[in-house]
Structures are given as structure tokens and as C-alpha cells.
Short mmCIF file of C-alpha atoms in Angstrom, two decimals:
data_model
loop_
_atom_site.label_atom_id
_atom_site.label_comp_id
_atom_site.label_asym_id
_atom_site.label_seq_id
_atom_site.Cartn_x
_atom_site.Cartn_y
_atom_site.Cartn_z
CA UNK A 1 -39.07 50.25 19.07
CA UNK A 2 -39.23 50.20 15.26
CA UNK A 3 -35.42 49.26 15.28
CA UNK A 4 -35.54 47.30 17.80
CA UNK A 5 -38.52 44.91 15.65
CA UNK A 6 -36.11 44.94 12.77
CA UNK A 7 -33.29 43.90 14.75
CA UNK A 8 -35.41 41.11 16.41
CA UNK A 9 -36.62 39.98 12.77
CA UNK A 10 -32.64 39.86 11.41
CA UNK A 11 -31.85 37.79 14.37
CA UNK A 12 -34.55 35.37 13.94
CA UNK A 13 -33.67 35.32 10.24
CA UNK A 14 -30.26 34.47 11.27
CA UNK A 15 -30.70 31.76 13.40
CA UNK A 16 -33.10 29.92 11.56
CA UNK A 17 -30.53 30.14 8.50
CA UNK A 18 -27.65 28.62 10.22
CA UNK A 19 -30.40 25.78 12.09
CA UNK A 20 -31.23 25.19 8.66
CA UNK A 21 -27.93 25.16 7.08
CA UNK A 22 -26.42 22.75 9.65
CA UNK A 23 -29.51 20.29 10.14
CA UNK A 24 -28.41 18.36 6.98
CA UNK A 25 -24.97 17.64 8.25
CA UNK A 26 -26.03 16.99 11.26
CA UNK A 27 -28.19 14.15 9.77
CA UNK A 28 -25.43 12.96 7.73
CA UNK A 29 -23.11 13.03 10.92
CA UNK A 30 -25.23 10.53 12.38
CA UNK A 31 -25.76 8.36 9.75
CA UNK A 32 -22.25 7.86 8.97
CA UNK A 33 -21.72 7.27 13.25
CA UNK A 34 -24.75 5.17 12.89
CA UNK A 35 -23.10 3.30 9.92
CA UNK A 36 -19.68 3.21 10.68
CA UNK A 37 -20.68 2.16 14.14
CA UNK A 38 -22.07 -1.33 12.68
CA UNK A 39 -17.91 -2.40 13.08
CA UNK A 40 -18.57 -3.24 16.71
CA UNK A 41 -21.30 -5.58 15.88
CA UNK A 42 -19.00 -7.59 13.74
CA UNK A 43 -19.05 -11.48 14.82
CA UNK A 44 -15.44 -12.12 13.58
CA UNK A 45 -12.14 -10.00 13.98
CA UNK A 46 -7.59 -11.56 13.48
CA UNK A 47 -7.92 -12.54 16.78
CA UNK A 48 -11.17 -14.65 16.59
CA UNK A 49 -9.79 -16.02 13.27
CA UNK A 50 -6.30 -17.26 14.97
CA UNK A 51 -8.14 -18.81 18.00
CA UNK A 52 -10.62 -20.68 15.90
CA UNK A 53 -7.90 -22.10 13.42
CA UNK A 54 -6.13 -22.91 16.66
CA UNK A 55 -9.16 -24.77 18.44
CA UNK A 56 -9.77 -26.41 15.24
CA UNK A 57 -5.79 -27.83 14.60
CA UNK A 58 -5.97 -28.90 18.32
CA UNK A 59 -9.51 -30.82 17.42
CA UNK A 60 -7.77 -32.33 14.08
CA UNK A 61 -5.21 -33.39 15.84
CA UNK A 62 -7.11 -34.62 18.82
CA UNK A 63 -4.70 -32.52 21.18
CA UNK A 64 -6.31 -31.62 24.71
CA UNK A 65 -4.38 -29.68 27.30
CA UNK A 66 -5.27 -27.90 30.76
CA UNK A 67 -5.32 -24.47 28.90
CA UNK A 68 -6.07 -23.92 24.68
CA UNK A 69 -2.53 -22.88 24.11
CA UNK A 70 -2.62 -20.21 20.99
CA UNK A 71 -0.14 -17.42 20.31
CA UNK A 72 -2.41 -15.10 18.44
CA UNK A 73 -0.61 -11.86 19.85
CA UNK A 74 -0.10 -10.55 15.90
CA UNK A 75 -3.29 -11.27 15.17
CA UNK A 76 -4.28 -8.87 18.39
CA UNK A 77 -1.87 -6.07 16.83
CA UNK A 78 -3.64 -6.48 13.51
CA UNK A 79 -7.21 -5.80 15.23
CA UNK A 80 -5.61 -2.87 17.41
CA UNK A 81 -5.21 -1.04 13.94
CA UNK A 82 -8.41 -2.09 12.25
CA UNK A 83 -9.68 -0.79 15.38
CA UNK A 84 -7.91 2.87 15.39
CA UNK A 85 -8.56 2.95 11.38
CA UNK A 86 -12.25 2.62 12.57
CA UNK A 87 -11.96 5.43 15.68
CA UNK A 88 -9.91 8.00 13.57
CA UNK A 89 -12.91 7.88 11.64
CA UNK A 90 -15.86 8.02 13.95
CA UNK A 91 -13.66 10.77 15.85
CA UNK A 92 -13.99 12.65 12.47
CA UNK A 93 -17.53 12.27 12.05
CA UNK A 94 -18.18 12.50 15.88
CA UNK A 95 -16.57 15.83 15.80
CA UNK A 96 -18.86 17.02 12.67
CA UNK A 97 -21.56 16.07 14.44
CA UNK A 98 -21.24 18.40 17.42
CA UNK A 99 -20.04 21.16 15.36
CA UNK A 100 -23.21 21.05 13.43
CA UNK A 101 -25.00 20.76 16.34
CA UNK A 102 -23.00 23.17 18.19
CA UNK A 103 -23.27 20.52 21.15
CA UNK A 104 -19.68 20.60 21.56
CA UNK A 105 -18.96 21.00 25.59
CA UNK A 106 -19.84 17.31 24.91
CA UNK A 107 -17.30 16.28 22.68
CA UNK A 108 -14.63 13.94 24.47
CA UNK A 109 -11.20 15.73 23.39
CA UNK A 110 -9.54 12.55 24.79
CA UNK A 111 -10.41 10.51 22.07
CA UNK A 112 -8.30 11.69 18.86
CA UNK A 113 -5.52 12.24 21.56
CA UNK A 114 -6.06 8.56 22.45
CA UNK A 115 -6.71 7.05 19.07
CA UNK A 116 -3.10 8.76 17.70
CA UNK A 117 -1.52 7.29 21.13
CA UNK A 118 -2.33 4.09 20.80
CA UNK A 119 -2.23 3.59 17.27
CA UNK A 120 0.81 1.79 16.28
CA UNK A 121 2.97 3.86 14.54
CA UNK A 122 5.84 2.09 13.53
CA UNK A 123 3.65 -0.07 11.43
CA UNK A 124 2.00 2.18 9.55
CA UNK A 125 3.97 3.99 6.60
CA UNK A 126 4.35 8.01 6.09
CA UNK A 127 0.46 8.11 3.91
CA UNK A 128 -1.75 6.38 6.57
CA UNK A 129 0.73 7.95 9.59
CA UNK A 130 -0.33 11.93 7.97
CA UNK A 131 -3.97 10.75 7.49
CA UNK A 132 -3.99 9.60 10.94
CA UNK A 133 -2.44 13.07 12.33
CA UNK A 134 -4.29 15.12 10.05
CA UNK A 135 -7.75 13.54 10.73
CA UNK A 136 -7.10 13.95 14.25
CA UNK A 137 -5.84 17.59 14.78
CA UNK A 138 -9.00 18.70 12.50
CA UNK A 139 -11.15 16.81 14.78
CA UNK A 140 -9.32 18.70 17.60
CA UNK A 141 -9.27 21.82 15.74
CA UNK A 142 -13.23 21.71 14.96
CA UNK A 143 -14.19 21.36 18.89
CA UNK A 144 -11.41 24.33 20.50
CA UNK A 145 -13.03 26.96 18.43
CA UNK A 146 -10.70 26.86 15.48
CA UNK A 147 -13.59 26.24 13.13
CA UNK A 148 -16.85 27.50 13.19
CA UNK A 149 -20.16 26.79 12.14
CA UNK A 150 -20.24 28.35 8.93
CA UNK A 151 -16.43 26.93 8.27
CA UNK A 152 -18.15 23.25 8.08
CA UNK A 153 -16.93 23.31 4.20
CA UNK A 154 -13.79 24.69 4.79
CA UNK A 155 -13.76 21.70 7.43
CA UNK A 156 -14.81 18.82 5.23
CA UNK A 157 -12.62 19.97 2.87
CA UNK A 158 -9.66 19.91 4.86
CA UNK A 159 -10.30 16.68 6.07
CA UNK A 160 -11.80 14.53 2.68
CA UNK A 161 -8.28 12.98 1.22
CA UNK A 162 -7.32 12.00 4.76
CA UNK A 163 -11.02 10.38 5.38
CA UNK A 164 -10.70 8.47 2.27
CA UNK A 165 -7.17 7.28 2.61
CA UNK A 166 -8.32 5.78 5.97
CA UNK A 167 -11.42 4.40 4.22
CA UNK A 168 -9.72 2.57 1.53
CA UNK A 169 -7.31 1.36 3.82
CA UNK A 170 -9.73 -0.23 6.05
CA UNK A 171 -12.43 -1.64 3.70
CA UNK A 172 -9.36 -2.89 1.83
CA UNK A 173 -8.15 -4.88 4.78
CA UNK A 174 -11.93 -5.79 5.68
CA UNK A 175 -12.62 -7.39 2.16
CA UNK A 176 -9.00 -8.75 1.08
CA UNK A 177 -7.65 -9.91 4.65
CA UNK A 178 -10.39 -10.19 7.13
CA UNK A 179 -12.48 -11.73 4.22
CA UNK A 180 -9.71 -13.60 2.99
CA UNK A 181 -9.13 -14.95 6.25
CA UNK A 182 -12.79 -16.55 6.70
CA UNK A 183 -11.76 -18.08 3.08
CA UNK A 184 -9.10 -19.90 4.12
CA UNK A 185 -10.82 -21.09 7.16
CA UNK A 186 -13.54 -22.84 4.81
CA UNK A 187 -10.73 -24.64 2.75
CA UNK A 188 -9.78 -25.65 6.16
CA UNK A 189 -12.69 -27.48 7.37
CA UNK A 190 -13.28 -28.61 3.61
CA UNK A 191 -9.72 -30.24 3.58
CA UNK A 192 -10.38 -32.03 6.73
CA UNK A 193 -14.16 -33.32 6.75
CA UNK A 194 -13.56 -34.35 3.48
CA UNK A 195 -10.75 -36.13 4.16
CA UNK A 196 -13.26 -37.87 7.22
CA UNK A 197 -15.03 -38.96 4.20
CA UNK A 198 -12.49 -41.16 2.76
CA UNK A 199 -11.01 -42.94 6.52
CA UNK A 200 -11.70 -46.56 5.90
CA UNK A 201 -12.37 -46.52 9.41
CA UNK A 202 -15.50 -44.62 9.99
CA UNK A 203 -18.94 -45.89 9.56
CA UNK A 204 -21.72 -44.18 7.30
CA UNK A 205 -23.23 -42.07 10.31
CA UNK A 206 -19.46 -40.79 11.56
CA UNK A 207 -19.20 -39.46 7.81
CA UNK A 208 -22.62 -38.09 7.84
CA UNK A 209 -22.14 -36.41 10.99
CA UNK A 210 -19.21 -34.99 9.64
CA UNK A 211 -20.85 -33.33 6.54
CA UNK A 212 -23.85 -32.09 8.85
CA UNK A 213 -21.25 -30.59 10.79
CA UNK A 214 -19.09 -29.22 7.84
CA UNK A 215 -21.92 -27.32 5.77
CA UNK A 216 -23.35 -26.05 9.77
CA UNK A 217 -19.77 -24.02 9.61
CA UNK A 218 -20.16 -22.79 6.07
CA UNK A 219 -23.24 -21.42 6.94
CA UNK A 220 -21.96 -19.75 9.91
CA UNK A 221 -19.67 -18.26 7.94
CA UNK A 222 -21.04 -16.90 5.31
CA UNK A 223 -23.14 -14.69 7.50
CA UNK A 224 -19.78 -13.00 8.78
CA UNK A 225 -18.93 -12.76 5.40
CA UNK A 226 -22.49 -10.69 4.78
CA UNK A 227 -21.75 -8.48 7.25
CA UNK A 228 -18.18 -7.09 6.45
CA UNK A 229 -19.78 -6.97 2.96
CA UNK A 230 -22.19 -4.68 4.29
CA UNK A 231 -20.12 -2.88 6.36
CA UNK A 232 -17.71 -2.53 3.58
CA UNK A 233 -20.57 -0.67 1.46
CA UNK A 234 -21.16 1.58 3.90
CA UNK A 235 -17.63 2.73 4.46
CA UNK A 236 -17.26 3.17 1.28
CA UNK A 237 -20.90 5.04 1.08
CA UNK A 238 -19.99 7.34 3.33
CA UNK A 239 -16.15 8.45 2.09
CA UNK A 240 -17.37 8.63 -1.82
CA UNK A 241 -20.49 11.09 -0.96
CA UNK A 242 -18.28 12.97 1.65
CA UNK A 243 -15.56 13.41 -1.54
CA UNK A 244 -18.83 14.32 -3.76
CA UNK A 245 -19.79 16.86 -1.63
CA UNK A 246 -16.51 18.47 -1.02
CA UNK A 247 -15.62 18.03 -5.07
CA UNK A 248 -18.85 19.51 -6.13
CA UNK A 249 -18.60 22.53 -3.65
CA UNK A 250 -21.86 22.19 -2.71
CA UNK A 251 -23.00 25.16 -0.41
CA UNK A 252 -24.26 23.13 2.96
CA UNK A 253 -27.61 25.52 2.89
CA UNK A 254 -28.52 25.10 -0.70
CA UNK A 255 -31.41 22.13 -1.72
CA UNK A 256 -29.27 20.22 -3.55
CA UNK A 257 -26.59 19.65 -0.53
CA UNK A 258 -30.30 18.67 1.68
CA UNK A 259 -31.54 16.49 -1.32
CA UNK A 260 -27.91 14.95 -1.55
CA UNK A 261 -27.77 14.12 2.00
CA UNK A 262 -31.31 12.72 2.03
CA UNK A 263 -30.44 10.49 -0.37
CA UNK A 264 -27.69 9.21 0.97
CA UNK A 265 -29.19 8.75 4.31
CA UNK A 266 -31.93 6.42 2.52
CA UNK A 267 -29.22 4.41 1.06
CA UNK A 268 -27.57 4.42 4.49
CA UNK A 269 -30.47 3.11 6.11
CA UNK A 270 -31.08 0.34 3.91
CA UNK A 271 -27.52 -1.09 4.45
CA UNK A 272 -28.12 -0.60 8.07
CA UNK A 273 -31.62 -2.60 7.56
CA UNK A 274 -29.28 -5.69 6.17
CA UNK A 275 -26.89 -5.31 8.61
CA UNK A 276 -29.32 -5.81 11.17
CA UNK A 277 -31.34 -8.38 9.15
CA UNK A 278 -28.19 -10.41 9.33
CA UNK A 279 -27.90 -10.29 13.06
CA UNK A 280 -31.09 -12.29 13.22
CA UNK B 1 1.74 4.89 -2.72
CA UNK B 2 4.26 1.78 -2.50
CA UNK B 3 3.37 0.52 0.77
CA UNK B 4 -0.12 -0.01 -0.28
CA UNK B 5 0.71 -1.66 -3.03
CA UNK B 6 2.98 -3.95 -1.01
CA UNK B 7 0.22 -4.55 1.02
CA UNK B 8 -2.00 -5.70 -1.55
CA UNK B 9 0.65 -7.79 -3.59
CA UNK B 10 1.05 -9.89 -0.44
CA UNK B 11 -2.79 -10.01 -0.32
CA UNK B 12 -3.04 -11.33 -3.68
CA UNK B 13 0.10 -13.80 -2.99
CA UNK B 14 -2.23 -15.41 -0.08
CA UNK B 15 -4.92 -15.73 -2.36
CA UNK B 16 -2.70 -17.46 -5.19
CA UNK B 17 -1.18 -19.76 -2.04
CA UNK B 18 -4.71 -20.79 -1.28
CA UNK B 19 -5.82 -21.39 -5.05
CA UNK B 20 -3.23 -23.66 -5.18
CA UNK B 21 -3.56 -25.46 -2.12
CA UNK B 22 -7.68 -25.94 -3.49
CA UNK B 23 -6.17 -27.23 -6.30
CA UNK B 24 -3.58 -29.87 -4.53
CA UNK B 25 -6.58 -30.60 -2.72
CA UNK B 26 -8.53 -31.28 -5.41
CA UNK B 27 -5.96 -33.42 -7.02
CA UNK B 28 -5.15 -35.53 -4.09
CA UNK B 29 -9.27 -36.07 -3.25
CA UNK B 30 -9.17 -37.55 -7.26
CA UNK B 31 -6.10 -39.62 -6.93
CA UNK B 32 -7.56 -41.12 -3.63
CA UNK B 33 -10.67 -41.74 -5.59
CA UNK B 34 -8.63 -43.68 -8.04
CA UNK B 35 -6.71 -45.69 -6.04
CA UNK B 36 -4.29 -44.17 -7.38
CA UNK B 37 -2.63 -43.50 -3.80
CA UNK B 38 -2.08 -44.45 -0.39
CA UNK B 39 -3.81 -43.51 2.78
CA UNK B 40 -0.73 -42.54 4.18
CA UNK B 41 -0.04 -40.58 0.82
CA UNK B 42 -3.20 -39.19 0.79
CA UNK B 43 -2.86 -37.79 4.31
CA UNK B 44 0.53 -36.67 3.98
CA UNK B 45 -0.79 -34.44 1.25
CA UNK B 46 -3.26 -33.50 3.86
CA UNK B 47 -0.48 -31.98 5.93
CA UNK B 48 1.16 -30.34 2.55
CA UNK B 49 -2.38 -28.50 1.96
CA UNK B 50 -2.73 -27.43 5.79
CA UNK B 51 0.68 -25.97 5.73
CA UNK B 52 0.02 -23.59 2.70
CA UNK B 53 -3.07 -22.54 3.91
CA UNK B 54 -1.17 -21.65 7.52
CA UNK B 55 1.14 -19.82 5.30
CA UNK B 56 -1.93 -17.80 3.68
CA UNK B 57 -3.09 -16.96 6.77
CA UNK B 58 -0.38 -15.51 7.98
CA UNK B 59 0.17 -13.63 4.56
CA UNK B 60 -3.21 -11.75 5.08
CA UNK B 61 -1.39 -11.17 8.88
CA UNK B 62 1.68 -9.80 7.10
CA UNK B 63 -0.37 -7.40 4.40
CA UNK B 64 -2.51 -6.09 7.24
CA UNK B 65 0.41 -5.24 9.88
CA UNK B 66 2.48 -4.08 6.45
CA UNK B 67 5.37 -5.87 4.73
CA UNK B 68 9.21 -4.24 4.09
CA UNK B 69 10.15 -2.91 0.40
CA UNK B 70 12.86 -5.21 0.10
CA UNK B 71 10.71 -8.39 0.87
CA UNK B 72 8.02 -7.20 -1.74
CA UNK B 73 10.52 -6.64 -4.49
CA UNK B 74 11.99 -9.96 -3.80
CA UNK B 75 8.67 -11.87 -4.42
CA UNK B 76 7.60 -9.34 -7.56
CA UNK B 77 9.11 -12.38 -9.52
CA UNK B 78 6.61 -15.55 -8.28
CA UNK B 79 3.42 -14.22 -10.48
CA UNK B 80 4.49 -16.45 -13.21
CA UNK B 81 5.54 -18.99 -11.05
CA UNK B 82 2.31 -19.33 -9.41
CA UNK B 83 0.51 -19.43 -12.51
CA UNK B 84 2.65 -22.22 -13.89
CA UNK B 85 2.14 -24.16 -11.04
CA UNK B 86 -1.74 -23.17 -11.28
CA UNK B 87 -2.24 -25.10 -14.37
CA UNK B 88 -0.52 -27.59 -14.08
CA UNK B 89 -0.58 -29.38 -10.66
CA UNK B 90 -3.76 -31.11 -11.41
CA UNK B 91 -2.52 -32.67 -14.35
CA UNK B 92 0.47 -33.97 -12.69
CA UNK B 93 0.73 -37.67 -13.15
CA UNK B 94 3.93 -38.11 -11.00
CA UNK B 95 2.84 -37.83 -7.80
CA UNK B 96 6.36 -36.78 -6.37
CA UNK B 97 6.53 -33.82 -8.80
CA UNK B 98 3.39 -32.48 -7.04
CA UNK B 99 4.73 -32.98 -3.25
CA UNK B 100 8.14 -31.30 -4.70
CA UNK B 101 5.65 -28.19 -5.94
CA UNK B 102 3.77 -28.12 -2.97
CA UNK B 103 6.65 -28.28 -0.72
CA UNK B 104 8.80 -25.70 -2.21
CA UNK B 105 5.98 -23.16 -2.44
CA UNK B 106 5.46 -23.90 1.60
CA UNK B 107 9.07 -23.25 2.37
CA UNK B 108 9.08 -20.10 -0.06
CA UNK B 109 5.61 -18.70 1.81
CA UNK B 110 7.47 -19.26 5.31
CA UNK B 111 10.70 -17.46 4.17
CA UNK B 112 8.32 -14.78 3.47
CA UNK B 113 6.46 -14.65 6.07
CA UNK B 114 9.89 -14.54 7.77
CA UNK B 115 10.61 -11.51 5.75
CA UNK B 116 13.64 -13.40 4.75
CA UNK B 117 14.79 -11.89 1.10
CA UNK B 118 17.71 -14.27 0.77
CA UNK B 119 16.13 -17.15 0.96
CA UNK B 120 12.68 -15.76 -0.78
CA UNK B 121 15.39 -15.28 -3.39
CA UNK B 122 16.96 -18.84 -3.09
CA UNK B 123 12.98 -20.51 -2.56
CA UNK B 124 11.94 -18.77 -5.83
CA UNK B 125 14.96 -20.12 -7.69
CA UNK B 126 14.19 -23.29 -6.85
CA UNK B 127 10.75 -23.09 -7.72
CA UNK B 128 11.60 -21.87 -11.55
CA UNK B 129 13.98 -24.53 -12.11
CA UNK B 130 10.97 -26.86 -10.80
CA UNK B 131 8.88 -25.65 -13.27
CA UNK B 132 11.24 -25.50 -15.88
CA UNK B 133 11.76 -28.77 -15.26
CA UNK B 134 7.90 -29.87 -15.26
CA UNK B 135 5.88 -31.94 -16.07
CA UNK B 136 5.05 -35.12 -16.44
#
């Protein structure tokens, strides 16, 4: 009986360690899906951007057909891998998740499979092509028992350069192209309802329609430009404080790792906050 | 390593294609100001600016989707170029020096876009001697 108590007290002890040690990740797990997640509420994407530079050469031009005729098919392909840069990574962190939970019948194994399918190879050169593959067989490798719970480190480890290769990549494309995109698209509209302005053939209330209808754009636009800012922070939130928690070896049940995480969940939240602030 | 920086060179080249066109923008908004052109001038410029803009555009395309070795060593050279042609379009008096600029840096953006090194290589050639030539 007296054994049987002590054996009863170890295994409690046990279990409420590794609830303990894996609650933290957990919470960080869903505050990066949380985050990272905030892509699909983006208002602008390549494809939008080709289609409204379209519509609006077709307006300049005073051009109406039966159908809006644009070829935007590259801008499609550049979306399809802004989009798989975003699923390797929520795959990643999707896959944390249920291995700190230990929820992982749920997992969908489909997904890496599908997100290294469909992601377009041939574009992508040899350092994004091994992030990809390498992000993907951990993710696989974490839910078919290859990892366990107390291998999370081991885990994050593994998987931080290829996380933050995929990162950079996509905030980089986020803040110089996308970005850079909406830029050129203001110069655009500044070009042309200025040059309204200065057409000997308008009246007054033509022009100042034109300037009402000029700053209504900017303004449009420089909400789209808040949010990829803000999802740009977060992306780049979560990949530096993964890499500072892998660098600094932090043991996933000591205080510091829960104070670390705690912190960054904070600073999570209040990007989230002005993500959805910006919505409104 | 090299493909990102390709990547981000032809980034950077989009933004330097639309700096310029702001400026050629900028300069033909003053000359129209001052009389100093046509209408028909004027809007032909127009076109000039729309058509290095396009050419921006589809530079951010080309960075995203990843550009060849051989095209990004090919434009390595322009930095310089661009510059030149930074500072001194909107002082440009002659008015057909600026269309010449303009025009030449549209038909060196397409031939990259293109991914085209021969005639990047011929376009930038063409360009230097334009500025060497400058200004007036």
C-alpha cells in the first residue's frame, strides 16, 4: 500500500512536470498561429495589385470591353509562394502546438505533404528549397512519434535556421515587393489626377472631384500598408524570440523560458490589437 | 546567399526606376507650370512616366518569383547610372535630353524584365554614353 502511495505521488509529480513544462510552448504555439494567421486577413496580395493597375489603365484610357481583360497569371504564381512561405510556417508552429499539447491524432499530416507539393520548386533556389524540406519533414517528424515531448528543444532547435530563412524571406518580399507594389500604385494615381489638374478642358468641380477622389485612394492605401507593417513585426517577432530561445538554451520548464514566453505573448497581442484596430 | 541578394538588387532597381519616374514627374508638372511645354508634350511625358512605373512593377514581380545570375550581374553596373540620372533630370533644361533619359531607362527595365543580358548589356551602354554626354 505504502509503495503503491509513493508510486501514485511520483506519477502525479510527473505529470504535472511535463503539463507544466509544455504549457508555455503551448501558449507560444498559439500566439505565433494566432499571429502569423493575421496573413489571411490581408486586404491586398500580386494578384489584387495587377488587377487594380489593370482596371485603372483601362479607366485612364477610357477602354470598356465585355470582360476586364488582365493577364495577371505571374502575379498569381508570385502569391502561390507568398502563400506556401506563409503555410511552411504555420505547419511548423501548428505541429509545435500539438506536440506540446500532445493533441496530435489531430494534426492534418496532409498539410506539409501539400505545402512541399505545391510549392513551386523550380523558382525557388537550393537555401529556401532545404528550408522548405527541412521545415516540413520536422513538422512530419514531430507528429509520427519521432520526437517526443521532452525532445521539444531538440525540436526547435532543429528547425530555428530553417524558420528564419523562411521568415526573412517572406517579410522581405512583404515590405520590399508587396509594399513596394502599393508604392508604385500611388505614383500612379498621382501621375494621372494630377495630370486631370492641368486639362484645359475640365471645369473647377471635374478637378475637384478628381483630388477628392485621388487622396480617397491614398487613404485606402495606406491602411494596407499598416497592416503588412504589422504583420511584418510579427513575423519577425516570432522568428527572433524562437532563435533567442533556441540560442540561449533555455530549459522549456525553467521561469525564465515561462517569463520569456509571457513576454512575448504581450507583445504579440498588442500587434494583434493593431492589426485588428486597422480592420475597423 | 546570391540568390537573395539578386532578389533584393532587383528590388532596389524598382525602387530607383520609380524615384526617377517621381522625379520626371516632377519635372514635367514644373515645365507645364511654366509654359514651358506643350499639352501634347506634357502628356507624352505622361506615357514616359507610366511606362517606368509598369517596368517597376514588374521588377518587384521579377525579385519575388527570383531573377537568373547572369541577368543580375549584367545590371550590377546601372547603380551609378541611376544616380547620375537621379540628380540631374530635374535640372535638365533641354527637354529632349530628358525624353532620351527616360526612354532609354524604359527600354533597359524591359530588357530586364525580359531577362535579356545582351541587350541589358547594349541598354546600359547606351545609357553611360547618355550621361557622359549630359547635360544641358
Amino acid at each position: 500500500m505504502h509503495l503503491f502511495f509513493r508510486n501514485a505521488v511520483y506519477l502525479a509529480s510527473v505529470l504535472a512536470i511535463s503539463c507544466t513544462s509544455l504549457k508555455p510552448v503551448q501558449d507560444l504555439s498559439t500566439e505565433a498561429l494566432d499571429g502569423i494567421g493575421q496573413f489571411r486577413e490581408l486586404d491586398y496580395s500580386f494578384h489584387t495589385s495587377c488587377i487594380e493597375d489593370c482596371t485603372f489603365s483601362k479607366i485612364s484610357e477610357v477602354e470598356i470591353e465585355r470582360k476586364l481583360n488582365c493577364s495577371c497569371e505571374s502575379y498569381q504564381l508570385a502569391d502561390d509562394q507568398v502563400y506556401n512561405m506563409y503555410l511552411a510556417l504555420i505547419d511548423y508552429w501548428e505541429g509545435l502546438y500539438q506536440l506540446s499539447s500532445m493533441n496530435i491524432n489531430q494534426y492534418n499530416l496532409s498539410r506539409p505533404t501539400v505545402a512541399l507539393r505545391t510549392t513551386n520548386l523550380i523558382q525557388l533556389k537550393d537555401e529556401h528549397l532545404l528550408a522548405f524540406q527541412k521545415l516540413s519533414e520536422i513538422s512530419l517528424k514531430a507528429v509520427t512519434g519521432q520526437y517526443r515531448k521532452n525532445k521539444i528543444k531538440t525540436y526547435m532547435a532543429e528547425a530555428d535556421t530553417y524558420q528564419q530563412i523562411i521568415s526573412d524571406k517572406l517579410t522581405f518580399v512583404l515590405r520590399e515587393n508587396l509594399s513596394g507594389l502599393l508604392a508604385i500604385q500611388e505614383e500612379g494615381w498621382y501621375a494621372y489626377y494630377k495630370t486631370l489638374t492641368y486639362d484645359p478642358t475640365l471645369n473647377t468641380v471635374d478637378k475637384a472631384l478628381a483630388t477628392d477622389k485621388y487622396y480617397k485612394l491614398l487613404e485606402n492605401n495606406k491602411t494596407r500598408n499598416n497592416q503588412i507593417t504589422v504583420l511584418i513585426e510579427v513575423i519577425d517577432l516570432i522568428s527572433q524570440k524562437h532563435h533567442q530561445l533556441v540560442e540561449a538554451g533555455t530549459k522549456s520548464n525553467s521561469a525564465g523560458f515561462r517569463e520569456e514566453v509571457g513576454r512575448i505573448s504581450r507583445d504579440l497581442h498588442t500587434l494583434h490589437y493593431a492589426f485588428e484596430q486597422l480592420k475597423k | 546567399m546570391k540568390e537573395r541578394l539578386d532578389s533584393e538588387y532587383i528590388s532596389q532597381l524598382a525602387d530607383e526606376f520609380l524615384e526617377i519616374a517621381k522625379k520626371f514627374n516632377d519635372y514635367r508638372f514644373e515645365k507645364i507650370s511654366q509654359q514651358k511645354i506643350s499639352h501634347e508634350t506634357f502628356l507624352d511625358m505622361g506615357k514616359k512616366s507610366t511606362q517606368l512605373m509598369k517596368t517597376a512593377r514588374e521588377m518587384k514581380l521579377l525579385s519575388t518569383l527570383i531573377v537568373g545570375e547572369e541577368t543580375a550581374t549584367a545590371i550590377l553596373k546601372l547603380e551609378n547610372i541611376n544616380k547620375e540620372i537621379k540628380s540631374s533630370i530635374t535640372s535638365l533644361i533641354d527637354i529632349q535630353k530628358a525624353f532620351d533619359f527616360i526612354g532609354a531607362l524604359g527600354d533597359l527595365g524591359l530588357s530586364i524584365i525580359d531577362k535579356n543580358p545582351a541587350a541589358i548589356s547594349d541598354n546600359i551602354n547606351f545609357l553611360s554614353d547618355l550621361v557622359k554626354e549630359k547635360t544641358s
